[in-house]
JSON list of C-alpha atoms in Angstrom, two decimals:
[
{"chain": "D", "resi": 667, "resn": "MET", "atom": "CA", "xyz": [157.52, 54.25, 145.99]},
{"chain": "D", "resi": 668, "resn": "LEU", "atom": "CA", "xyz": [156.86, 57.48, 147.85]},
{"chain": "D", "resi": 669, "resn": "ALA", "atom": "CA", "xyz": [156.34, 57.19, 151.59]},
{"chain": "D", "resi": 670, "resn": "LYS", "atom": "CA", "xyz": [152.73, 57.53, 152.66]},
{"chain": "D", "resi": 671, "resn": "ARG", "atom": "CA", "xyz": [151.94, 60.52, 154.85]},
{"chain": "D", "resi": 672, "resn": "ILE", "atom": "CA", "xyz": [150.19, 60.66, 158.21]},
{"chain": "D", "resi": 673, "resn": "ILE", "atom": "CA", "xyz": [148.55, 64.04, 158.78]},
{"chain": "D", "resi": 674, "resn": "PRO", "atom": "CA", "xyz": [146.83, 65.27, 161.95]},
{"chain": "D", "resi": 675, "resn": "CYS", "atom": "CA", "xyz": [144.20, 67.96, 161.44]},
{"chain": "D", "resi": 676, "resn": "LEU", "atom": "CA", "xyz": [143.52, 70.95, 163.67]},
{"chain": "D", "resi": 677, "resn": "ASP", "atom": "CA", "xyz": [139.95, 72.20, 163.21]},
{"chain": "D", "resi": 678, "resn": "VAL", "atom": "CA", "xyz": [140.06, 75.59, 164.92]},
{"chain": "D", "resi": 679, "resn": "ARG", "atom": "CA", "xyz": [137.06, 77.58, 166.15]},
{"chain": "D", "resi": 680, "resn": "ASP", "atom": "CA", "xyz": [137.36, 80.67, 168.36]},
{"chain": "D", "resi": 681, "resn": "GLY", "atom": "CA", "xyz": [141.02, 79.94, 168.96]},
{"chain": "D", "resi": 682, "resn": "ARG", "atom": "CA", "xyz": [140.52, 76.34, 170.13]},
{"chain": "D", "resi": 683, "resn": "VAL", "atom": "CA", "xyz": [140.79, 72.96, 168.44]},
{"chain": "D", "resi": 684, "resn": "VAL", "atom": "CA", "xyz": [137.36, 71.30, 168.23]},
{"chain": "D", "resi": 685, "resn": "LYS", "atom": "CA", "xyz": [136.02, 67.99, 166.90]},
{"chain": "D", "resi": 686, "resn": "GLY", "atom": "CA", "xyz": [132.57, 66.60, 166.19]},
{"chain": "D", "resi": 687, "resn": "VAL", "atom": "CA", "xyz": [130.82, 63.82, 164.30]},
{"chain": "D", "resi": 688, "resn": "ASN", "atom": "CA", "xyz": [129.54, 64.27, 160.72]},
{"chain": "D", "resi": 689, "resn": "PHE", "atom": "CA", "xyz": [130.60, 67.96, 160.97]},
{"chain": "D", "resi": 690, "resn": "ALA", "atom": "CA", "xyz": [128.23, 68.56, 163.90]},
{"chain": "D", "resi": 691, "resn": "GLY", "atom": "CA", "xyz": [128.25, 68.53, 167.72]},
{"chain": "D", "resi": 692, "resn": "LEU", "atom": "CA", "xyz": [131.65, 70.20, 168.00]},
{"chain": "D", "resi": 693, "resn": "LYS", "atom": "CA", "xyz": [133.45, 69.76, 171.32]},
{"chain": "D", "resi": 694, "resn": "ASP", "atom": "CA", "xyz": [136.49, 71.53, 172.71]},
{"chain": "D", "resi": 695, "resn": "VAL", "atom": "CA", "xyz": [139.70, 69.49, 172.48]},
{"chain": "D", "resi": 696, "resn": "ASN", "atom": "CA", "xyz": [142.81, 71.54, 173.19]},
{"chain": "D", "resi": 697, "resn": "ASP", "atom": "CA", "xyz": [144.94, 74.58, 172.45]},
{"chain": "D", "resi": 698, "resn": "PRO", "atom": "CA", "xyz": [146.14, 74.51, 168.80]},
{"chain": "D", "resi": 699, "resn": "VAL", "atom": "CA", "xyz": [149.68, 75.61, 169.63]},
{"chain": "D", "resi": 700, "resn": "THR", "atom": "CA", "xyz": [150.07, 72.84, 172.21]},
{"chain": "D", "resi": 701, "resn": "LEU", "atom": "CA", "xyz": [148.78, 70.23, 169.78]},
{"chain": "D", "resi": 702, "resn": "ALA", "atom": "CA", "xyz": [150.95, 71.52, 166.93]},
{"chain": "D", "resi": 703, "resn": "ARG", "atom": "CA", "xyz": [154.05, 71.19, 169.09]},
{"chain": "D", "resi": 704, "resn": "PHE", "atom": "CA", "xyz": [153.01, 67.68, 170.14]},
{"chain": "D", "resi": 705, "resn": "TYR", "atom": "CA", "xyz": [152.45, 66.46, 166.58]},
{"chain": "D", "resi": 706, "resn": "ASN", "atom": "CA", "xyz": [155.72, 67.93, 165.40]},
{"chain": "D", "resi": 707, "resn": "GLU", "atom": "CA", "xyz": [157.49, 65.95, 168.12]},
{"chain": "D", "resi": 708, "resn": "GLN", "atom": "CA", "xyz": [155.48, 62.79, 167.36]},
{"chain": "D", "resi": 709, "resn": "GLY", "atom": "CA", "xyz": [156.76, 62.58, 163.80]},
{"chain": "D", "resi": 710, "resn": "ALA", "atom": "CA", "xyz": [153.68, 63.66, 161.86]},
{"chain": "D", "resi": 711, "resn": "ASP", "atom": "CA", "xyz": [154.54, 64.11, 158.19]},
{"chain": "D", "resi": 712, "resn": "GLU", "atom": "CA", "xyz": [152.45, 67.24, 157.79]},
{"chain": "D", "resi": 713, "resn": "LEU", "atom": "CA", "xyz": [149.91, 69.28, 159.71]},
{"chain": "D", "resi": 714, "resn": "VAL", "atom": "CA", "xyz": [146.62, 70.75, 158.51]},
{"chain": "D", "resi": 715, "resn": "PHE", "atom": "CA", "xyz": [145.11, 73.86, 160.10]},
{"chain": "D", "resi": 716, "resn": "TYR", "atom": "CA", "xyz": [141.51, 74.74, 159.25]},
{"chain": "D", "resi": 717, "resn": "ASP", "atom": "CA", "xyz": [139.75, 77.85, 160.55]},
{"chain": "D", "resi": 718, "resn": "ILE", "atom": "CA", "xyz": [136.42, 76.06, 160.22]},
{"chain": "D", "resi": 719, "resn": "THR", "atom": "CA", "xyz": [134.05, 79.01, 160.67]},
{"chain": "D", "resi": 720, "resn": "ALA", "atom": "CA", "xyz": [135.86, 81.64, 158.60]},
{"chain": "D", "resi": 721, "resn": "SER", "atom": "CA", "xyz": [133.82, 81.03, 155.43]},
{"chain": "D", "resi": 722, "resn": "ALA", "atom": "CA", "xyz": [130.48, 80.70, 157.23]},
{"chain": "D", "resi": 723, "resn": "GLU", "atom": "CA", "xyz": [131.20, 83.93, 159.14]},
{"chain": "D", "resi": 724, "resn": "ASP", "atom": "CA", "xyz": [132.44, 85.66, 155.97]},
{"chain": "D", "resi": 725, "resn": "ARG", "atom": "CA", "xyz": [135.74, 86.74, 157.46]},
{"chain": "D", "resi": 726, "resn": "GLY", "atom": "CA", "xyz": [139.45, 86.18, 156.98]},
{"chain": "D", "resi": 727, "resn": "LEU", "atom": "CA", "xyz": [141.40, 83.50, 158.76]},
{"chain": "D", "resi": 728, "resn": "PHE", "atom": "CA", "xyz": [142.73, 84.30, 162.26]},
{"chain": "D", "resi": 729, "resn": "THR", "atom": "CA", "xyz": [146.38, 84.86, 161.40]},
{"chain": "D", "resi": 730, "resn": "ASP", "atom": "CA", "xyz": [147.61, 85.42, 164.96]},
{"chain": "D", "resi": 731, "resn": "ILE", "atom": "CA", "xyz": [146.76, 81.83, 165.92]},
{"chain": "D", "resi": 732, "resn": "LEU", "atom": "CA", "xyz": [148.21, 80.56, 162.65]},
{"chain": "D", "resi": 733, "resn": "GLU", "atom": "CA", "xyz": [151.51, 82.35, 163.26]},
{"chain": "D", "resi": 734, "resn": "ALA", "atom": "CA", "xyz": [151.75, 80.81, 166.73]},
{"chain": "D", "resi": 735, "resn": "VAL", "atom": "CA", "xyz": [151.07, 77.32, 165.31]},
{"chain": "D", "resi": 736, "resn": "ALA", "atom": "CA", "xyz": [153.55, 77.77, 162.46]},
{"chain": "D", "resi": 737, "resn": "SER", "atom": "CA", "xyz": [156.27, 78.75, 164.91]},
{"chain": "D", "resi": 738, "resn": "GLU", "atom": "CA", "xyz": [155.98, 75.33, 166.58]},
{"chain": "D", "resi": 739, "resn": "VAL", "atom": "CA", "xyz": [156.22, 73.05, 163.55]},
{"chain": "D", "resi": 740, "resn": "PHE", "atom": "CA", "xyz": [159.05, 72.12, 161.22]},
{"chain": "D", "resi": 741, "resn": "ILE", "atom": "CA", "xyz": [156.94, 69.97, 158.92]},
{"chain": "D", "resi": 742, "resn": "PRO", "atom": "CA", "xyz": [154.79, 71.13, 155.97]},
{"chain": "D", "resi": 743, "resn": "LEU", "atom": "CA", "xyz": [151.75, 73.10, 157.10]},
{"chain": "D", "resi": 744, "resn": "THR", "atom": "CA", "xyz": [148.57, 73.30, 155.02]},
{"chain": "D", "resi": 745, "resn": "VAL", "atom": "CA", "xyz": [146.17, 76.09, 155.94]},
{"chain": "D", "resi": 746, "resn": "GLY", "atom": "CA", "xyz": [142.55, 76.69, 154.97]},
{"chain": "D", "resi": 747, "resn": "GLY", "atom": "CA", "xyz": [139.51, 78.71, 155.94]},
{"chain": "D", "resi": 748, "resn": "GLY", "atom": "CA", "xyz": [138.28, 81.96, 154.44]},
{"chain": "D", "resi": 749, "resn": "ILE", "atom": "CA", "xyz": [140.53, 81.77, 151.35]},
{"chain": "D", "resi": 750, "resn": "ASN", "atom": "CA", "xyz": [138.57, 83.86, 148.86]},
{"chain": "D", "resi": 751, "resn": "GLU", "atom": "CA", "xyz": [141.16, 85.97, 147.03]},
{"chain": "D", "resi": 752, "resn": "VAL", "atom": "CA", "xyz": [144.72, 85.50, 145.80]},
{"chain": "D", "resi": 753, "resn": "SER", "atom": "CA", "xyz": [145.71, 88.02, 148.47]},
{"chain": "D", "resi": 754, "resn": "ASP", "atom": "CA", "xyz": [144.54, 85.49, 151.07]},
{"chain": "D", "resi": 755, "resn": "PHE", "atom": "CA", "xyz": [147.15, 83.05, 149.75]},
{"chain": "D", "resi": 756, "resn": "GLU", "atom": "CA", "xyz": [149.88, 85.60, 150.38]},
{"chain": "D", "resi": 757, "resn": "ARG", "atom": "CA", "xyz": [148.54, 86.39, 153.83]},
{"chain": "D", "resi": 758, "resn": "VAL", "atom": "CA", "xyz": [148.64, 82.82, 155.10]},
{"chain": "D", "resi": 759, "resn": "LEU", "atom": "CA", "xyz": [151.90, 81.96, 153.32]},
{"chain": "D", "resi": 760, "resn": "ASN", "atom": "CA", "xyz": [153.50, 84.94, 155.04]},
{"chain": "D", "resi": 761, "resn": "CYS", "atom": "CA", "xyz": [152.28, 83.54, 158.36]},
{"chain": "D", "resi": 762, "resn": "GLY", "atom": "CA", "xyz": [154.18, 80.29, 157.81]},
{"chain": "D", "resi": 763, "resn": "ALA", "atom": "CA", "xyz": [151.91, 78.09, 155.69]},
{"chain": "D", "resi": 764, "resn": "ASP", "atom": "CA", "xyz": [153.51, 75.90, 153.02]},
{"chain": "D", "resi": 765, "resn": "LYS", "atom": "CA", "xyz": [150.31, 75.05, 151.15]},
{"chain": "D", "resi": 766, "resn": "VAL", "atom": "CA", "xyz": [146.95, 76.80, 150.91]},
{"chain": "D", "resi": 767, "resn": "SER", "atom": "CA", "xyz": [143.68, 74.87, 151.04]},
{"chain": "D", "resi": 768, "resn": "VAL", "atom": "CA", "xyz": [140.75, 76.27, 149.07]},
{"chain": "D", "resi": 769, "resn": "ASN", "atom": "CA", "xyz": [137.18, 75.13, 149.50]},
{"chain": "D", "resi": 770, "resn": "SER", "atom": "CA", "xyz": [134.15, 77.45, 149.67]},
{"chain": "D", "resi": 771, "resn": "GLY", "atom": "CA", "xyz": [136.01, 80.34, 148.03]},
{"chain": "D", "resi": 772, "resn": "ALA", "atom": "CA", "xyz": [136.88, 78.14, 145.04]},
{"chain": "D", "resi": 773, "resn": "ILE", "atom": "CA", "xyz": [133.28, 76.95, 144.74]},
{"chain": "D", "resi": 774, "resn": "ARG", "atom": "CA", "xyz": [132.13, 80.57, 144.47]},
{"chain": "D", "resi": 775, "resn": "ASN", "atom": "CA", "xyz": [134.98, 81.49, 142.14]},
{"chain": "D", "resi": 776, "resn": "PRO", "atom": "CA", "xyz": [136.73, 78.52, 140.48]},
{"chain": "D", "resi": 777, "resn": "GLN", "atom": "CA", "xyz": [139.27, 80.86, 138.88]},
{"chain": "D", "resi": 778, "resn": "LEU", "atom": "CA", "xyz": [140.75, 81.26, 142.37]},
{"chain": "D", "resi": 779, "resn": "ILE", "atom": "CA", "xyz": [142.38, 77.84, 141.84]},
{"chain": "D", "resi": 780, "resn": "GLU", "atom": "CA", "xyz": [143.94, 78.90, 138.55]},
{"chain": "D", "resi": 781, "resn": "ALA", "atom": "CA", "xyz": [145.08, 82.27, 139.88]},
{"chain": "D", "resi": 782, "resn": "GLY", "atom": "CA", "xyz": [146.68, 80.71, 142.95]},
{"chain": "D", "resi": 783, "resn": "ALA", "atom": "CA", "xyz": [148.43, 78.05, 140.87]},
{"chain": "D", "resi": 784, "resn": "LYS", "atom": "CA", "xyz": [149.79, 80.60, 138.39]},
{"chain": "D", "resi": 785, "resn": "ARG", "atom": "CA", "xyz": [151.20, 82.83, 141.11]},
{"chain": "D", "resi": 786, "resn": "TYR", "atom": "CA", "xyz": [152.44, 80.27, 143.64]},
{"chain": "D", "resi": 787, "resn": "GLY", "atom": "CA", "xyz": [152.60, 76.99, 141.70]},
{"chain": "D", "resi": 788, "resn": "SER", "atom": "CA", "xyz": [150.21, 74.05, 141.65]},
{"chain": "D", "resi": 789, "resn": "GLN", "atom": "CA", "xyz": [152.10, 72.39, 144.51]},
{"chain": "D", "resi": 790, "resn": "CYS", "atom": "CA", "xyz": [150.86, 75.20, 146.77]},
{"chain": "D", "resi": 791, "resn": "VAL", "atom": "CA", "xyz": [147.16, 74.83, 145.90]},
{"chain": "D", "resi": 792, "resn": "VAL", "atom": "CA", "xyz": [145.20, 72.15, 147.75]},
{"chain": "D", "resi": 793, "resn": "LEU", "atom": "CA", "xyz": [141.57, 71.64, 146.74]},
{"chain": "D", "resi": 794, "resn": "SER", "atom": "CA", "xyz": [139.70, 70.53, 149.85]},
{"chain": "D", "resi": 795, "resn": "ILE", "atom": "CA", "xyz": [136.25, 69.08, 149.20]},
{"chain": "D", "resi": 796, "resn": "ASP", "atom": "CA", "xyz": [133.56, 68.30, 151.78]},
{"chain": "D", "resi": 797, "resn": "VAL", "atom": "CA", "xyz": [131.49, 65.46, 150.31]},
{"chain": "D", "resi": 798, "resn": "ARG", "atom": "CA", "xyz": [128.24, 63.83, 151.39]},
{"chain": "D", "resi": 799, "resn": "LYS", "atom": "CA", "xyz": [126.05, 61.34, 149.57]},
{"chain": "D", "resi": 800, "resn": "VAL", "atom": "CA", "xyz": [122.65, 62.82, 148.68]},
{"chain": "D", "resi": 801, "resn": "ASP", "atom": "CA", "xyz": [120.07, 60.67, 146.87]},
{"chain": "D", "resi": 802, "resn": "GLY", "atom": "CA", "xyz": [122.78, 58.32, 145.64]},
{"chain": "D", "resi": 803, "resn": "GLN", "atom": "CA", "xyz": [125.08, 61.11, 144.36]},
{"chain": "D", "resi": 804, "resn": "TRP", "atom": "CA", "xyz": [128.18, 62.57, 145.98]},
{"chain": "D", "resi": 805, "resn": "HIS", "atom": "CA", "xyz": [127.53, 66.28, 146.48]},
{"chain": "D", "resi": 806, "resn": "VAL", "atom": "CA", "xyz": [129.98, 69.06, 147.30]},
{"chain": "D", "resi": 807, "resn": "PHE", "atom": "CA", "xyz": [129.16, 70.98, 150.47]},
{"chain": "D", "resi": 808, "resn": "ALA", "atom": "CA", "xyz": [130.33, 74.52, 151.29]},
{"chain": "D", "resi": 809, "resn": "LYS", "atom": "CA", "xyz": [130.72, 76.73, 154.37]},
{"chain": "D", "resi": 810, "resn": "GLY", "atom": "CA", "xyz": [132.14, 74.05, 156.62]},
{"chain": "D", "resi": 811, "resn": "GLY", "atom": "CA", "xyz": [129.62, 71.44, 155.50]},
{"chain": "D", "resi": 812, "resn": "ARG", "atom": "CA", "xyz": [126.60, 73.67, 156.14]},
{"chain": "D", "resi": 813, "resn": "GLU", "atom": "CA", "xyz": [125.46, 74.20, 152.56]},
{"chain": "D", "resi": 814, "resn": "ASP", "atom": "CA", "xyz": [124.71, 71.62, 149.85]},
{"chain": "D", "resi": 815, "resn": "THR", "atom": "CA", "xyz": [125.92, 73.21, 146.62]},
{"chain": "D", "resi": 816, "resn": "GLY", "atom": "CA", "xyz": [124.33, 70.53, 144.45]},
{"chain": "D", "resi": 817, "resn": "LEU", "atom": "CA", "xyz": [127.65, 70.17, 142.62]},
{"chain": "D", "resi": 818, "resn": "ASP", "atom": "CA", "xyz": [128.65, 66.64, 141.63]},
{"chain": "D", "resi": 819, "resn": "ALA", "atom": "CA", "xyz": [131.83, 65.94, 143.60]},
{"chain": "D", "resi": 820, "resn": "LEU", "atom": "CA", "xyz": [133.57, 63.94, 140.87]},
{"chain": "D", "resi": 821, "resn": "GLU", "atom": "CA", "xyz": [132.90, 66.61, 138.25]},
{"chain": "D", "resi": 822, "resn": "TRP", "atom": "CA", "xyz": [134.17, 69.31, 140.61]},
{"chain": "D", "resi": 823, "resn": "ILE", "atom": "CA", "xyz": [137.37, 67.32, 141.18]},
{"chain": "D", "resi": 824, "resn": "LYS", "atom": "CA", "xyz": [137.96, 67.07, 137.43]},
{"chain": "D", "resi": 825, "resn": "LYS", "atom": "CA", "xyz": [137.45, 70.82, 137.06]},
{"chain": "D", "resi": 826, "resn": "GLY", "atom": "CA", "xyz": [139.75, 71.60, 139.99]},
{"chain": "D", "resi": 827, "resn": "GLU", "atom": "CA", "xyz": [142.51, 69.47, 138.47]},
{"chain": "D", "resi": 828, "resn": "ALA", "atom": "CA", "xyz": [142.09, 71.16, 135.09]},
{"chain": "D", "resi": 829, "resn": "LEU", "atom": "CA", "xyz": [142.35, 74.60, 136.74]},
{"chain": "D", "resi": 830, "resn": "GLY", "atom": "CA", "xyz": [145.67, 73.72, 138.35]},
{"chain": "D", "resi": 831, "resn": "ALA", "atom": "CA", "xyz": [145.10, 72.29, 141.82]},
{"chain": "D", "resi": 832, "resn": "GLY", "atom": "CA", "xyz": [148.10, 70.21, 142.90]},
{"chain": "D", "resi": 833, "resn": "GLU", "atom": "CA", "xyz": [146.53, 68.05, 145.59]},
{"chain": "D", "resi": 834, "resn": "LEU", "atom": "CA", "xyz": [143.11, 66.94, 146.81]},
{"chain": "D", "resi": 835, "resn": "VAL", "atom": "CA", "xyz": [141.79, 66.57, 150.33]},
{"chain": "D", "resi": 836, "resn": "ILE", "atom": "CA", "xyz": [138.63, 64.49, 150.28]},
{"chain": "D", "resi": 837, "resn": "ASN", "atom": "CA", "xyz": [136.61, 65.04, 153.45]},
{"chain": "D", "resi": 838, "resn": "SER", "atom": "CA", "xyz": [133.82, 62.47, 153.75]},
{"chain": "D", "resi": 839, "resn": "MET", "atom": "CA", "xyz": [131.05, 64.00, 155.82]},
{"chain": "D", "resi": 840, "resn": "ASP", "atom": "CA", "xyz": [129.33, 60.61, 156.03]},
{"chain": "D", "resi": 841, "resn": "THR", "atom": "CA", "xyz": [132.24, 58.98, 157.86]},
{"chain": "D", "resi": 842, "resn": "ASP", "atom": "CA", "xyz": [133.62, 62.05, 159.69]},
{"chain": "D", "resi": 843, "resn": "GLY", "atom": "CA", "xyz": [134.19, 61.31, 163.38]},
{"chain": "D", "resi": 844, "resn": "VAL", "atom": "CA", "xyz": [132.42, 57.95, 163.19]},
{"chain": "D", "resi": 845, "resn": "LYS", "atom": "CA", "xyz": [135.68, 55.95, 163.50]},
{"chain": "D", "resi": 846, "resn": "GLN", "atom": "CA", "xyz": [134.43, 53.05, 161.37]},
{"chain": "D", "resi": 847, "resn": "GLY", "atom": "CA", "xyz": [136.97, 53.45, 158.58]},
{"chain": "D", "resi": 848, "resn": "PHE", "atom": "CA", "xyz": [137.62, 55.78, 155.68]},
{"chain": "D", "resi": 849, "resn": "ASP", "atom": "CA", "xyz": [134.99, 56.19, 152.96]},
{"chain": "D", "resi": 850, "resn": "LEU", "atom": "CA", "xyz": [136.58, 53.64, 150.60]},
{"chain": "D", "resi": 851, "resn": "PRO", "atom": "CA", "xyz": [133.81, 53.69, 147.95]},
{"chain": "D", "resi": 852, "resn": "LEU", "atom": "CA", "xyz": [134.11, 57.48, 147.62]},
{"chain": "D", "resi": 853, "resn": "LEU", "atom": "CA", "xyz": [137.91, 57.39, 147.60]},
{"chain": "D", "resi": 854, "resn": "THR", "atom": "CA", "xyz": [137.96, 54.60, 145.03]},
{"chain": "D", "resi": 855, "resn": "ALA", "atom": "CA", "xyz": [135.69, 56.64, 142.76]},
{"chain": "D", "resi": 856, "resn": "VAL", "atom": "CA", "xyz": [137.91, 59.70, 143.17]},
{"chain": "D", "resi": 857, "resn": "SER", "atom": "CA", "xyz": [141.11, 57.74, 142.49]},
{"chain": "D", "resi": 858, "resn": "GLU", "atom": "CA", "xyz": [139.64, 56.51, 139.20]},
{"chain": "D", "resi": 859, "resn": "ILE", "atom": "CA", "xyz": [139.05, 59.98, 137.74]},
{"chain": "D", "resi": 860, "resn": "THR", "atom": "CA", "xyz": [142.13, 61.96, 138.82]},
{"chain": "D", "resi": 861, "resn": "THR", "atom": "CA", "xyz": [145.91, 61.71, 138.72]},
{"chain": "D", "resi": 862, "resn": "LEU", "atom": "CA", "xyz": [146.35, 64.15, 141.61]},
{"chain": "D", "resi": 863, "resn": "PRO", "atom": "CA", "xyz": [147.66, 62.94, 144.97]},
{"chain": "D", "resi": 864, "resn": "ILE", "atom": "CA", "xyz": [144.75, 62.32, 147.32]},
{"chain": "D", "resi": 865, "resn": "VAL", "atom": "CA", "xyz": [144.63, 63.00, 151.04]},
{"chain": "D", "resi": 866, "resn": "ALA", "atom": "CA", "xyz": [141.80, 61.00, 152.61]},
{"chain": "D", "resi": 867, "resn": "SER", "atom": "CA", "xyz": [139.93, 62.48, 155.56]},
{"chain": "D", "resi": 868, "resn": "GLY", "atom": "CA", "xyz": [137.06, 61.24, 157.70]},
{"chain": "D", "resi": 869, "resn": "GLY", "atom": "CA", "xyz": [136.49, 57.95, 159.47]},
{"chain": "D", "resi": 870, "resn": "ALA", "atom": "CA", "xyz": [139.81, 56.73, 160.84]},
{"chain": "D", "resi": 871, "resn": "GLY", "atom": "CA", "xyz": [139.30, 54.64, 163.96]},
{"chain": "D", "resi": 872, "resn": "ASN", "atom": "CA", "xyz": [142.43, 52.47, 164.22]},
{"chain": "D", "resi": 873, "resn": "SER", "atom": "CA", "xyz": [145.66, 51.54, 162.44]},
{"chain": "D", "resi": 874, "resn": "GLU", "atom": "CA", "xyz": [143.90, 48.93, 160.30]},
{"chain": "D", "resi": 875, "resn": "ASP", "atom": "CA", "xyz": [141.82, 51.67, 158.72]},
{"chain": "D", "resi": 876, "resn": "PHE", "atom": "CA", "xyz": [145.01, 53.30, 157.43]},
{"chain": "D", "resi": 877, "resn": "TYR", "atom": "CA", "xyz": [146.28, 49.97, 156.11]},
{"chain": "D", "resi": 878, "resn": "HIS", "atom": "CA", "xyz": [143.08, 49.44, 154.10]},
{"chain": "D", "resi": 879, "resn": "LEU", "atom": "CA", "xyz": [143.20, 53.05, 152.91]},
{"chain": "D", "resi": 880, "resn": "PHE", "atom": "CA", "xyz": [146.69, 52.70, 151.51]},
{"chain": "D", "resi": 881, "resn": "GLN", "atom": "CA", "xyz": [145.68, 49.74, 149.33]},
{"chain": "D", "resi": 882, "resn": "LEU", "atom": "CA", "xyz": [143.87, 52.20, 147.05]},
{"chain": "D", "resi": 883, "resn": "PRO", "atom": "CA", "xyz": [145.70, 53.86, 144.13]},
{"chain": "D", "resi": 884, "resn": "ASN", "atom": "CA", "xyz": [146.69, 57.55, 144.31]},
{"chain": "D", "resi": 885, "resn": "ILE", "atom": "CA", "xyz": [146.03, 57.74, 148.05]},
{"chain": "D", "resi": 886, "resn": "GLU", "atom": "CA", "xyz": [149.15, 59.40, 149.37]},
{"chain": "D", "resi": 887, "resn": "ALA", "atom": "CA", "xyz": [148.06, 60.42, 152.85]},
{"chain": "D", "resi": 888, "resn": "GLY", "atom": "CA", "xyz": [145.62, 59.70, 155.61]},
{"chain": "D", "resi": 889, "resn": "LEU", "atom": "CA", "xyz": [144.32, 62.63, 157.62]},
{"chain": "D", "resi": 890, "resn": "ALA", "atom": "CA", "xyz": [142.70, 62.23, 161.03]},
{"chain": "D", "resi": 891, "resn": "ALA", "atom": "CA", "xyz": [141.83, 64.27, 164.09]},
{"chain": "D", "resi": 892, "resn": "SER", "atom": "CA", "xyz": [140.08, 62.76, 167.09]},
{"chain": "D", "resi": 893, "resn": "ILE", "atom": "CA", "xyz": [141.99, 59.46, 167.24]},
{"chain": "D", "resi": 894, "resn": "PHE", "atom": "CA", "xyz": [145.22, 61.45, 167.43]},
{"chain": "D", "resi": 895, "resn": "HIS", "atom": "CA", "xyz": [143.88, 64.23, 169.67]},
{"chain": "D", "resi": 896, "resn": "TYR", "atom": "CA", "xyz": [142.62, 61.77, 172.30]},
{"chain": "D", "resi": 897, "resn": "GLY", "atom": "CA", "xyz": [145.62, 59.44, 172.12]},
{"chain": "D", "resi": 898, "resn": "GLU", "atom": "CA", "xyz": [143.62, 56.50, 170.77]},
{"chain": "D", "resi": 899, "resn": "VAL", "atom": "CA", "xyz": [146.24, 56.05, 168.05]},
{"chain": "D", "resi": 900, "resn": "LYS", "atom": "CA", "xyz": [149.80, 57.27, 168.48]},
{"chain": "D", "resi": 901, "resn": "ILE", "atom": "CA", "xyz": [151.57, 58.35, 165.32]},
{"chain": "D", "resi": 902, "resn": "PRO", "atom": "CA", "xyz": [154.91, 56.57, 165.99]},
{"chain": "D", "resi": 903, "resn": "ASP", "atom": "CA", "xyz": [153.06, 53.30, 166.72]},
{"chain": "D", "resi": 904, "resn": "LEU", "atom": "CA", "xyz": [150.85, 53.72, 163.65]},
{"chain": "D", "resi": 905, "resn": "LYS", "atom": "CA", "xyz": [153.84, 54.25, 161.36]},
{"chain": "D", "resi": 906, "resn": "ARG", "atom": "CA", "xyz": [155.68, 51.28, 162.79]},
{"chain": "D", "resi": 907, "resn": "GLN", "atom": "CA", "xyz": [152.66, 49.00, 162.37]},
{"chain": "D", "resi": 908, "resn": "LEU", "atom": "CA", "xyz": [152.15, 50.13, 158.77]},
{"chain": "D", "resi": 909, "resn": "ALA", "atom": "CA", "xyz": [155.84, 49.71, 157.94]},
{"chain": "D", "resi": 910, "resn": "GLU", "atom": "CA", "xyz": [155.68, 46.15, 159.28]},
{"chain": "D", "resi": 911, "resn": "LYS", "atom": "CA", "xyz": [152.94, 45.52, 156.70]},
{"chain": "D", "resi": 912, "resn": "ALA", "atom": "CA", "xyz": [155.14, 46.81, 153.87]},
{"chain": "D", "resi": 913, "resn": "ILE", "atom": "CA", "xyz": [153.50, 50.24, 153.65]},
{"chain": "D", "resi": 914, "resn": "PRO", "atom": "CA", "xyz": [156.29, 52.74, 152.91]},
{"chain": "D", "resi": 915, "resn": "MET", "atom": "CA", "xyz": [156.53, 55.20, 155.79]},
{"chain": "D", "resi": 916, "resn": "ARG", "atom": "CA", "xyz": [158.87, 57.94, 156.95]},
{"chain": "D", "resi": 917, "resn": "ILE", "atom": "CA", "xyz": [160.02, 56.76, 160.36]},
{"chain": "D", "resi": 918, "resn": "VAL", "atom": "CA", "xyz": [161.45, 59.41, 162.68]}
]
């Protein structure tokens, strides 16, 4: 069985890592380069870097900050924010990214997924989806969670897989920053309709939340931010606790 992955997330705005609750009330946390170095040393399996206002501000991702972050990590780095053209893939890959996360750009132009997969391989294309329940249905949100697209999240996942995405990041807006556990009903529904590896994001509050997460099929990674940023959960301790419960982990 493949080892499960623990992934810290750097949500970057104006050159600083920020974190909020339910995608709102963002507060300053730290310098992204400092945090990237810390997580590399802590034994994180991967790192995610999101320029969270690039799409809403209709601009490209800040590559100078990305290059500085990439220079500090020797683990896979997934990068997203303002990815609208295939040329954006090349730009962030040249800055040190290993995988490219598409979200709002793919909603506007689904063929971006197919074009990226054909040029760089499906393993490079991560479909990141911001999901919130609206009137009993899981909707896809765009522009950093600001815009309800009306798209059914499960149907969008099926389409993204068919177009060539190699991995999913499921960001639950309902549980984001709440620290009461991952959105297990949403993740269960997703795992039932796709064969892609799933990275779960939103809601982690303690090590038990990761244990419950990894009981679900197709969930290969747990992504979190604030509990790692504020030292509430330490990655080496988390991995050790999960390994003791027979969850396969990569221990550094």
